Short mmCIF file of C-alpha atoms and ligand atoms in Angstrom, two decimals:
data_model
loop_
_atom_site.label_atom_id
_atom_site.label_comp_id
_atom_site.label_asym_id
_atom_site.label_seq_id
_atom_site.Cartn_x
_atom_site.Cartn_y
_atom_site.Cartn_z
CA MET S 1 6.25 211.83 179.88
CA LEU S 2 9.59 211.34 179.76
CA GLU S 3 10.76 207.38 180.12
CA TYR S 4 13.04 206.19 183.41
CA GLN S 5 13.84 203.42 185.89
CA LEU S 6 12.81 203.28 189.54
CA ILE S 7 14.41 201.39 192.04
CA ARG S 8 12.90 201.59 195.21
CA SER S 9 14.81 201.26 198.55
CA LYS S 10 13.16 200.63 201.83
CA ARG S 11 16.25 202.76 203.31
CA ARG S 12 15.92 205.78 200.89
CA LYS S 13 14.43 208.75 203.39
CA THR S 14 14.29 211.13 199.88
CA LEU S 15 13.69 210.38 196.01
CA ALA S 16 16.98 210.88 193.95
CA LEU S 17 17.19 211.82 190.37
CA GLN S 18 20.10 209.72 188.23
CA VAL S 19 21.15 210.41 184.24
CA ARG S 20 23.81 207.88 182.89
CA HIS S 21 24.62 206.10 179.56
CA GLY S 22 20.89 208.21 177.68
CA HIS S 23 18.67 207.01 180.67
CA VAL S 24 17.07 208.37 183.41
CA THR S 25 16.72 206.33 186.74
CA VAL S 26 14.54 207.36 189.74
CA ARG S 27 15.69 206.26 193.20
CA ALA S 28 12.65 206.43 195.67
CA PRO S 29 11.24 205.15 198.93
CA TYR S 30 8.12 203.49 199.11
CA TYR S 31 5.82 204.93 200.25
CA VAL S 32 6.45 207.63 197.27
CA THR S 33 3.62 207.12 194.93
CA THR S 34 4.27 206.73 191.04
CA SER S 35 1.81 209.84 190.42
CA PHE S 36 3.79 212.14 192.49
CA ILE S 37 7.15 210.72 190.73
CA ASP S 38 5.73 211.63 187.39
CA THR S 39 4.99 215.23 188.49
CA PHE S 40 8.17 215.29 190.24
CA ILE S 41 10.09 214.02 186.56
CA GLN S 42 7.72 216.56 184.71
CA GLU S 43 8.88 219.54 186.87
CA LYS S 44 12.34 218.40 185.99
CA SER S 45 12.26 217.59 182.65
CA ALA S 46 14.04 220.95 181.35
CA TRP S 47 16.94 219.83 183.61
CA LEU S 48 16.82 216.26 182.25
CA LEU S 49 16.03 216.57 178.90
CA THR S 50 19.45 218.64 178.28
CA LYS S 51 21.14 215.71 180.44
CA LEU S 52 20.17 213.86 178.09
CA ALA S 53 21.58 215.69 175.29
CA GLU S 54 24.77 216.58 176.59
CA GLN S 55 25.75 213.20 177.00
CA LYS S 56 24.29 212.38 173.29
CA ASP S 57 27.20 214.81 172.39
CA LYS S 58 29.92 212.69 173.48
CA PRO S 59 30.27 209.78 170.96
CA ASP S 60 33.85 209.86 170.98
CA PHE S 61 34.44 207.02 174.20
CA CYS S 62 32.36 203.84 174.54
CA ASP S 63 30.28 203.66 177.65
CA PHE S 64 29.38 200.18 176.73
CA SER S 65 25.68 201.12 177.13
CA GLN S 66 22.92 200.29 173.88
CA ASN S 67 23.78 201.82 170.35
CA SER S 68 27.54 203.30 171.45
CA ASN S 69 29.88 202.35 169.16
CA LEU S 70 33.14 200.89 169.50
CA LEU S 71 36.15 200.52 166.72
CA PHE S 72 36.54 196.84 165.56
CA LEU S 73 39.36 196.32 163.65
CA GLY S 74 39.28 199.72 162.00
CA GLU S 75 35.33 199.36 161.88
CA PRO S 76 33.00 201.29 164.02
CA LEU S 77 30.38 198.58 164.91
CA THR S 78 27.58 199.39 167.36
CA LEU S 79 27.10 197.26 170.31
CA ASN S 80 23.47 195.52 170.58
CA ILE S 81 23.14 194.33 174.38
CA TYR S 82 20.11 192.35 174.65
CA LEU S 83 19.48 189.39 177.39
CA ALA S 84 19.24 185.63 175.78
CA LYS S 85 19.74 181.87 177.45
CA LYS S 86 23.47 182.22 177.60
CA SER S 87 26.06 184.91 176.82
CA ASN S 88 27.45 185.30 173.39
CA VAL S 89 29.26 188.26 172.12
CA PHE S 90 29.07 188.06 168.21
CA ILE S 91 29.42 190.79 165.09
CA ASP S 92 26.76 190.68 162.61
CA ASN S 93 27.72 188.93 158.89
CA SER S 94 31.29 187.82 159.75
CA LEU S 95 33.50 190.69 159.28
CA VAL S 96 37.11 188.89 160.00
CA ASN S 97 36.57 187.13 157.00
CA GLU S 98 35.46 189.72 154.82
CA VAL S 99 37.67 192.48 155.62
CA ASP S 100 40.41 192.59 152.74
CA LEU S 101 44.09 192.19 154.93
CA PHE S 102 44.83 195.54 153.15
CA SER S 103 41.68 197.58 152.88
CA THR S 104 41.44 201.44 153.52
CA TYR S 105 38.82 202.02 156.28
CA LYS S 106 34.84 201.64 155.21
CA PRO S 107 32.15 203.44 157.85
CA SER S 108 28.78 201.16 158.49
CA LEU S 109 26.64 200.21 160.58
CA ARG S 110 27.37 196.87 161.32
CA GLN S 111 26.50 196.04 165.19
CA LEU S 112 28.63 194.21 167.33
CA ASN S 113 25.81 191.86 169.80
CA VAL S 114 26.39 191.52 173.15
CA VAL S 115 24.21 188.81 174.56
CA ILE S 116 24.25 188.84 178.62
CA SER S 117 23.19 185.56 180.31
CA GLU S 118 19.43 186.33 181.22
CA ARG S 119 20.66 184.53 185.23
CA VAL S 120 23.72 187.36 184.67
CA GLY S 121 21.09 189.84 183.28
CA LEU S 122 18.41 189.83 185.21
CA ARG S 123 20.08 190.58 188.59
CA LEU S 124 21.76 193.89 186.43
CA THR S 125 18.88 196.07 186.61
CA GLU S 126 20.67 199.69 187.37
CA PRO S 127 22.33 200.94 183.48
CA LEU S 128 25.64 201.14 185.76
CA ALA S 129 25.96 197.45 186.50
CA ARG S 130 24.92 196.67 182.82
CA ALA S 131 27.57 198.52 181.89
CA LYS S 132 29.88 196.80 183.71
CA GLN S 133 28.74 193.58 182.34
CA VAL S 134 29.08 194.38 178.64
CA LYS S 135 32.55 195.70 179.24
CA LYS S 136 33.80 192.55 180.59
CA LEU S 137 32.10 190.13 178.49
CA LEU S 138 33.97 193.02 175.49
CA GLU S 139 37.47 192.85 176.77
CA THR S 140 37.17 188.35 176.66
CA TYR S 141 35.97 188.73 173.19
CA PHE S 142 38.22 191.14 172.28
CA LYS S 143 41.53 188.47 174.04
CA GLN S 144 39.79 185.13 172.23
CA GLN S 145 40.14 187.18 169.10
CA ALA S 146 43.84 189.01 169.54
CA GLU S 147 44.79 185.33 170.32
CA GLN S 148 43.77 183.93 166.88
CA LEU S 149 44.52 186.69 164.58
CA ILE S 150 47.58 189.02 166.04
CA ILE S 151 49.40 185.20 167.13
CA GLU S 152 48.69 184.65 163.02
CA ARG S 153 50.16 188.23 161.94
CA LEU S 154 52.70 187.43 163.79
CA GLU S 155 53.77 184.49 163.07
CA PHE S 156 53.38 185.42 159.36
CA LEU S 157 55.53 188.65 159.95
CA SER S 158 57.83 186.36 161.83
CA ARG S 159 58.89 184.46 159.32
CA GLN S 160 58.62 187.33 156.46
CA THR S 161 61.43 188.30 158.56
CA SER S 162 63.26 186.38 160.39
CA LEU S 163 62.60 187.89 163.90
CA ILE S 164 62.30 185.39 166.02
CA PRO S 165 60.72 185.91 169.56
CA THR S 166 61.12 183.55 172.34
CA THR S 167 57.36 183.70 173.98
CA VAL S 168 54.52 185.65 173.01
CA ASN S 169 52.10 186.74 175.45
CA ILE S 170 48.03 188.71 174.72
CA ARG S 171 47.44 190.92 177.69
CA GLN S 172 45.53 194.25 179.34
CA TYR S 173 47.98 197.15 179.20
CA ARG S 174 46.77 200.70 180.19
CA ALA S 175 49.26 202.70 177.67
CA ARG S 176 50.76 200.78 175.53
CA TRP S 177 49.96 198.32 172.37
CA GLY S 178 53.81 196.20 172.45
CA SER S 179 56.84 195.44 174.37
CA CYS S 180 59.33 194.26 173.73
CA ASN S 181 62.24 193.30 177.15
CA ASN S 182 65.87 191.75 176.24
CA ARG S 183 64.70 188.18 176.93
CA GLY S 184 63.08 187.91 173.78
CA GLU S 185 59.49 188.09 174.66
CA LEU S 186 56.88 189.59 172.88
CA SER S 187 53.58 191.33 174.78
CA PHE S 188 50.37 192.83 173.02
CA ASN S 189 47.29 194.65 173.96
CA TYR S 190 44.64 192.78 172.99
CA LEU S 191 43.09 196.42 172.50
CA LEU S 192 45.27 196.59 169.30
CA MET S 193 42.06 194.59 168.32
CA MET S 194 40.12 198.04 167.51
CA ALA S 195 43.10 199.51 164.93
CA PRO S 196 42.94 198.17 161.55
CA ILE S 197 45.17 194.98 160.24
CA PHE S 198 47.77 197.31 158.58
CA VAL S 199 48.08 199.06 162.17
CA ILE S 200 48.23 195.94 164.33
CA ASP S 201 51.11 194.63 161.79
CA TYR S 202 53.11 197.74 162.31
CA VAL S 203 52.90 196.91 165.86
CA ILE S 204 53.92 193.62 165.49
CA ILE S 205 56.62 194.85 163.18
CA HIS S 206 57.65 196.98 165.74
CA GLU S 207 58.47 194.91 168.48
CA LEU S 208 59.63 192.14 166.06
CA CYS S 209 62.52 195.31 165.65
CA HIS S 210 62.99 195.37 169.23
CA LEU S 211 64.15 191.91 168.68
CA GLU S 212 67.46 192.99 166.63
CA TYR S 213 67.55 196.82 168.29
CA LEU S 214 66.09 197.46 171.48
CA ASN S 215 65.63 200.69 171.17
CA HIS S 216 64.69 203.62 168.77
CA SER S 217 67.91 204.36 167.09
CA LYS S 218 68.26 205.68 163.65
CA GLU S 219 68.58 201.70 163.32
CA PHE S 220 65.61 200.56 164.38
CA TRP S 221 63.16 202.42 162.57
CA GLN S 222 64.96 201.96 159.61
CA LEU S 223 64.46 198.09 160.16
CA VAL S 224 60.33 198.83 160.88
CA GLU S 225 60.39 201.02 157.15
CA LYS S 226 62.02 198.34 155.87
CA TYR S 227 59.24 195.25 156.28
CA CYS S 228 56.67 197.70 157.13
CA PRO S 229 56.78 201.05 154.52
CA ASN S 230 54.06 202.36 155.61
CA PHE S 231 54.97 202.68 159.32
CA GLN S 232 53.80 206.37 159.27
CA THR S 233 50.65 206.23 158.14
CA ALA S 234 49.74 203.30 160.80
CA LYS S 235 51.74 205.68 163.56
CA LYS S 236 49.40 208.69 162.48
CA TRP S 237 46.28 206.46 162.82
CA LEU S 238 47.14 205.56 166.48
CA SER S 239 47.56 209.58 166.95
CA ILE S 240 44.48 210.10 165.32
CA ASN S 241 42.28 207.77 167.03
CA GLN S 242 43.50 208.08 170.51
CA SER S 243 40.59 209.14 172.33
CA GLN S 244 38.74 206.23 170.99
CA LEU S 245 41.56 203.80 171.51
CA HIS S 246 41.23 203.66 175.71
CA TRP S 247 38.04 201.46 177.64
CA GLN S 248 36.49 203.27 180.01
CA ASN S 249 35.21 202.09 182.97
CA PRO S 250 31.76 202.87 183.01
CA SER S 251 30.92 205.42 185.42
ZN1 ZN B 301 59.76 200.74 170.50
#
């Protein structure tokens, strides 16, 4: 027998099946018996198993469900979602302290724990609503981490290059990693925290160099290369991992 979640409603007149995030949900009116639903699931089991298998084969982007993968500092982490008194997000072992700043990427099965507070979580019975909450908690976490690490790296690289921005802002962007305007204000996408440190450094150096050249001229790229000799590797990493670097809205 396949496992499923049952949601009953007064208004519903028919049975409905849904497969999302690797879970089966059945919506049913109150008067339908569970044995009837079990038989219904049994009859539909071939279709349900195909649907579940299809969803398993799409691991590339994170759907914010249990056991899906998300990159953090270039490392794929597995989401471990659970309820407790207080909401929290943390990585098993302290990854940030352990990461060798210039090390190459090592795959691991470390967990990114997302704790939803019971007060909120108990109301979110549907997988979709829960995935949305997980995404929200992770956005806050990535932003906080970015505000520490990106600012720290920026201060270091700014001293090295003597290129000094007027202000720095960490924010959400749809389709860019950073920006620089003619007032010398830099902004960075907090989802950059998904990339390894050498890629983060490249994006910071790229924007710092725009303080000197507000274009992508030959001179601009020469300056980028001066402070970031491996910038081609960083650009390549960004293009290879592009599909994982966007956060889709759970649907
Ligand atoms: Zn640019």
